[in-house]
mmCIF file of C-alpha atoms in Angstrom:
data_model
loop_
_atom_site.group_PDB
_atom_site.id
_atom_site.type_symbol
_atom_site.label_atom_id
_atom_site.label_comp_id
_atom_site.label_asym_id
_atom_site.label_seq_id
_atom_site.Cartn_x
_atom_site.Cartn_y
_atom_site.Cartn_z
ATOM 1 C CA MET A 921 -33.796 -20.664 16.310
ATOM 2 C CA PRO A 922 -31.073 -17.985 15.880
ATOM 3 C CA VAL A 923 -30.460 -16.462 12.468
ATOM 4 C CA PRO A 924 -27.014 -17.434 11.076
ATOM 5 C CA ARG A 925 -24.597 -14.553 10.471
ATOM 6 C CA LEU A 926 -21.531 -14.314 8.296
ATOM 7 C CA ALA A 927 -18.235 -14.482 10.178
ATOM 8 C CA ASN A 928 -17.226 -10.986 9.107
ATOM 9 C CA ALA A 929 -20.664 -9.370 9.361
ATOM 10 C CA VAL A 930 -20.700 -5.794 10.643
ATOM 11 C CA PRO A 931 -23.331 -4.801 13.219
ATOM 12 C CA ALA A 932 -26.052 -2.535 11.828
ATOM 13 C CA SER A 933 -25.006 0.246 14.232
ATOM 14 C CA ARG A 934 -21.649 0.547 12.443
ATOM 15 C CA TRP A 935 -23.413 1.383 9.166
ATOM 16 C CA ALA A 936 -25.058 4.472 10.653
ATOM 17 C CA THR A 937 -21.998 6.673 10.061
ATOM 18 C CA ARG A 938 -21.509 5.578 6.442
ATOM 19 C CA SER A 939 -23.317 7.085 3.489
ATOM 20 C CA ALA A 940 -26.132 4.964 2.119
ATOM 21 C CA ALA A 941 -24.895 5.025 -1.501
ATOM 22 C CA PRO A 942 -21.284 4.093 -2.190
ATOM 23 C CA THR A 943 -19.309 6.516 -4.319
ATOM 24 C CA ALA A 944 -17.657 5.555 -7.594
ATOM 25 C CA SER A 945 -14.314 5.357 -5.795
ATOM 26 C CA ALA A 946 -15.558 2.963 -3.087
ATOM 27 C CA ARG A 947 -16.590 -0.662 -2.839
ATOM 28 C CA GLU A 948 -20.130 -1.712 -1.935
ATOM 29 C CA ASP A 949 -19.229 -1.793 1.763
ATOM 30 C CA GLY A 950 -17.885 1.792 1.625
ATOM 31 C CA THR A 951 -14.171 0.871 1.698
ATOM 32 C CA PRO A 952 -12.271 3.280 -0.592
ATOM 33 C CA ARG A 953 -10.638 1.930 -3.743
ATOM 34 C CA VAL A 954 -6.864 2.119 -4.069
ATOM 35 C CA ASN A 955 -5.634 3.909 -7.187
ATOM 36 C CA PRO A 956 -2.226 3.149 -8.680
ATOM 37 C CA GLY A 957 0.451 5.521 -7.419
ATOM 38 C CA VAL A 958 3.116 6.003 -4.763
ATOM 39 C CA TYR A 959 2.089 5.667 -1.108
ATOM 40 C CA LEU A 960 3.700 5.786 2.321
ATOM 41 C CA LEU A 961 2.560 2.860 4.465
ATOM 42 C CA THR A 962 2.663 3.273 8.245
ATOM 43 C CA ARG A 963 0.866 1.646 11.188
ATOM 44 C CA GLU A 964 -2.281 3.452 10.028
ATOM 45 C CA ALA A 965 -2.302 1.159 6.985
ATOM 46 C CA SER A 966 -1.468 -2.035 8.922
ATOM 47 C CA PRO A 967 0.244 -3.026 12.175
ATOM 48 C CA GLN A 968 2.982 -4.761 10.151
ATOM 49 C CA PHE A 969 4.422 -1.374 9.123
ATOM 50 C CA ALA A 970 6.019 -0.352 12.427
ATOM 51 C CA LYS A 971 8.863 0.821 10.206
ATOM 52 C CA PRO A 972 7.208 2.821 7.375
ATOM 53 C CA ILE A 973 7.834 1.816 3.765
ATOM 54 C CA THR A 974 7.216 3.532 0.444
ATOM 55 C CA VAL A 975 5.452 1.534 -2.266
ATOM 56 C CA ARG A 976 4.223 1.949 -5.829
ATOM 57 C CA VAL A 977 0.775 0.347 -6.173
ATOM 58 C CA ILE A 978 0.356 -1.756 -9.296
ATOM 59 C CA ARG A 979 -3.275 -2.715 -8.698
ATOM 60 C CA GLU A 980 -5.865 -3.555 -6.090
ATOM 61 C CA ARG A 981 -6.867 -7.226 -5.852
ATOM 62 C CA THR A 982 -10.662 -7.028 -6.125
ATOM 63 C CA ASP A 983 -10.984 -10.768 -6.702
ATOM 64 C CA LEU A 984 -10.167 -11.574 -3.057
ATOM 65 C CA ILE A 985 -12.784 -11.307 -0.301
ATOM 66 C CA THR A 986 -11.617 -9.278 2.688
ATOM 67 C CA TYR A 987 -12.899 -7.878 5.951
ATOM 68 C CA HIS A 988 -14.705 -4.546 6.025
ATOM 69 C CA GLY A 989 -12.211 -1.674 5.576
ATOM 70 C CA TRP A 990 -9.315 -3.842 4.310
ATOM 71 C CA THR A 991 -8.023 -4.789 0.853
ATOM 72 C CA TRP A 992 -5.215 -6.629 -0.924
ATOM 73 C CA VAL A 993 -2.854 -4.635 -3.163
ATOM 74 C CA GLU A 994 0.024 -5.627 -5.420
ATOM 75 C CA VAL A 995 2.947 -3.235 -5.018
ATOM 76 C CA TYR A 996 6.607 -2.616 -5.690
ATOM 77 C CA GLN A 997 8.496 -1.670 -2.537
ATOM 78 C CA LEU A 998 10.748 1.338 -3.223
ATOM 79 C CA ASP A 999 14.140 2.206 -1.785
ATOM 80 C CA ALA A 1000 15.310 5.708 -0.820
ATOM 81 C CA ARG A 1001 16.161 6.517 -4.462
ATOM 82 C CA GLY A 1002 12.728 5.429 -5.738
ATOM 83 C CA GLN A 1003 13.963 2.202 -7.319
ATOM 84 C CA ALA A 1004 11.841 -0.938 -6.989
ATOM 85 C CA ILE A 1005 13.568 -3.466 -4.741
ATOM 86 C CA ASP A 1006 10.788 -6.027 -4.191
ATOM 87 C CA ARG A 1007 7.348 -7.000 -5.508
ATOM 88 C CA ARG A 1008 4.830 -7.748 -2.762
ATOM 89 C CA GLU A 1009 1.146 -8.422 -2.095
ATOM 90 C CA LEU A 1010 -0.001 -6.541 1.003
ATOM 91 C CA TYR A 1011 -3.146 -6.620 3.144
ATOM 92 C CA VAL A 1012 -3.838 -2.998 4.104
ATOM 93 C CA ARG A 1013 -6.445 -0.469 5.168
ATOM 94 C CA PRO A 1014 -6.910 1.986 2.268
ATOM 95 C CA ASP A 1015 -7.839 4.753 4.750
ATOM 96 C CA GLY A 1016 -4.321 4.509 6.223
ATOM 97 C CA MET A 1017 -2.413 4.733 2.928
ATOM 98 C CA ARG A 1018 -0.876 8.197 2.486
ATOM 99 C CA PRO A 1019 -0.015 9.471 -1.021
ATOM 100 C CA ALA A 1020 3.688 10.259 -1.288
ATOM 101 C CA GLN A 1021 6.063 11.848 -3.755
ATOM 102 C CA THR A 1022 8.249 9.527 -5.770
ATOM 103 C CA PRO A 1023 11.735 9.713 -4.302
ATOM 104 C CA SER A 1024 13.967 11.316 -6.903
ATOM 105 C CA ALA A 1025 16.416 8.876 -8.355
ATOM 106 C CA GLY A 1026 18.663 11.706 -9.448
ATOM 107 C CA ARG A 1027 21.762 11.227 -11.535
ATOM 108 C CA ARG A 1028 24.361 8.862 -10.320
ATOM 109 C CA THR A 1029 27.685 10.575 -10.214
ATOM 110 C CA PRO A 1030 30.668 8.397 -10.921
ATOM 111 C CA VAL A 1031 33.090 7.835 -8.107
ATOM 112 C CA ARG A 1032 36.263 9.800 -8.709
ATOM 113 C CA ARG A 1033 39.386 8.145 -7.614
ATOM 114 C CA ASN A 1034 42.690 9.831 -7.170
ATOM 115 C CA VAL A 1035 44.963 8.422 -9.801
ATOM 116 C CA ARG A 1036 48.608 9.221 -9.293
ATOM 117 C CA THR A 1037 50.610 9.769 -12.361
ATOM 118 C CA SER A 1038 54.309 9.058 -12.388
ATOM 119 C CA ARG A 1039 56.529 12.028 -13.187
#
């Protein structure tokens, strides 16, 4: 009788390249933890990011079970000025998330309009 396997079980040969003991910044399966901060998400993080986006990570969802090498994160999507435009939950590969600089919001300069004065 065959031994039942979990649906997302990883073959033993895939574990050969991983270290035996997980580090403090990794889960039990060796997937790195995601720290809060600003990241650039591209196709390396998930196929859904054909057009890269910049996000600010609020937290990693450790309460959800995921496949090996993937995780859920709660983020704010940022615009070009670094302002949050949307709150999202994303399914990503932590190895593909690239730390990024916060886009500078800068000072908004008021729009100057030519006002004609009557003489």
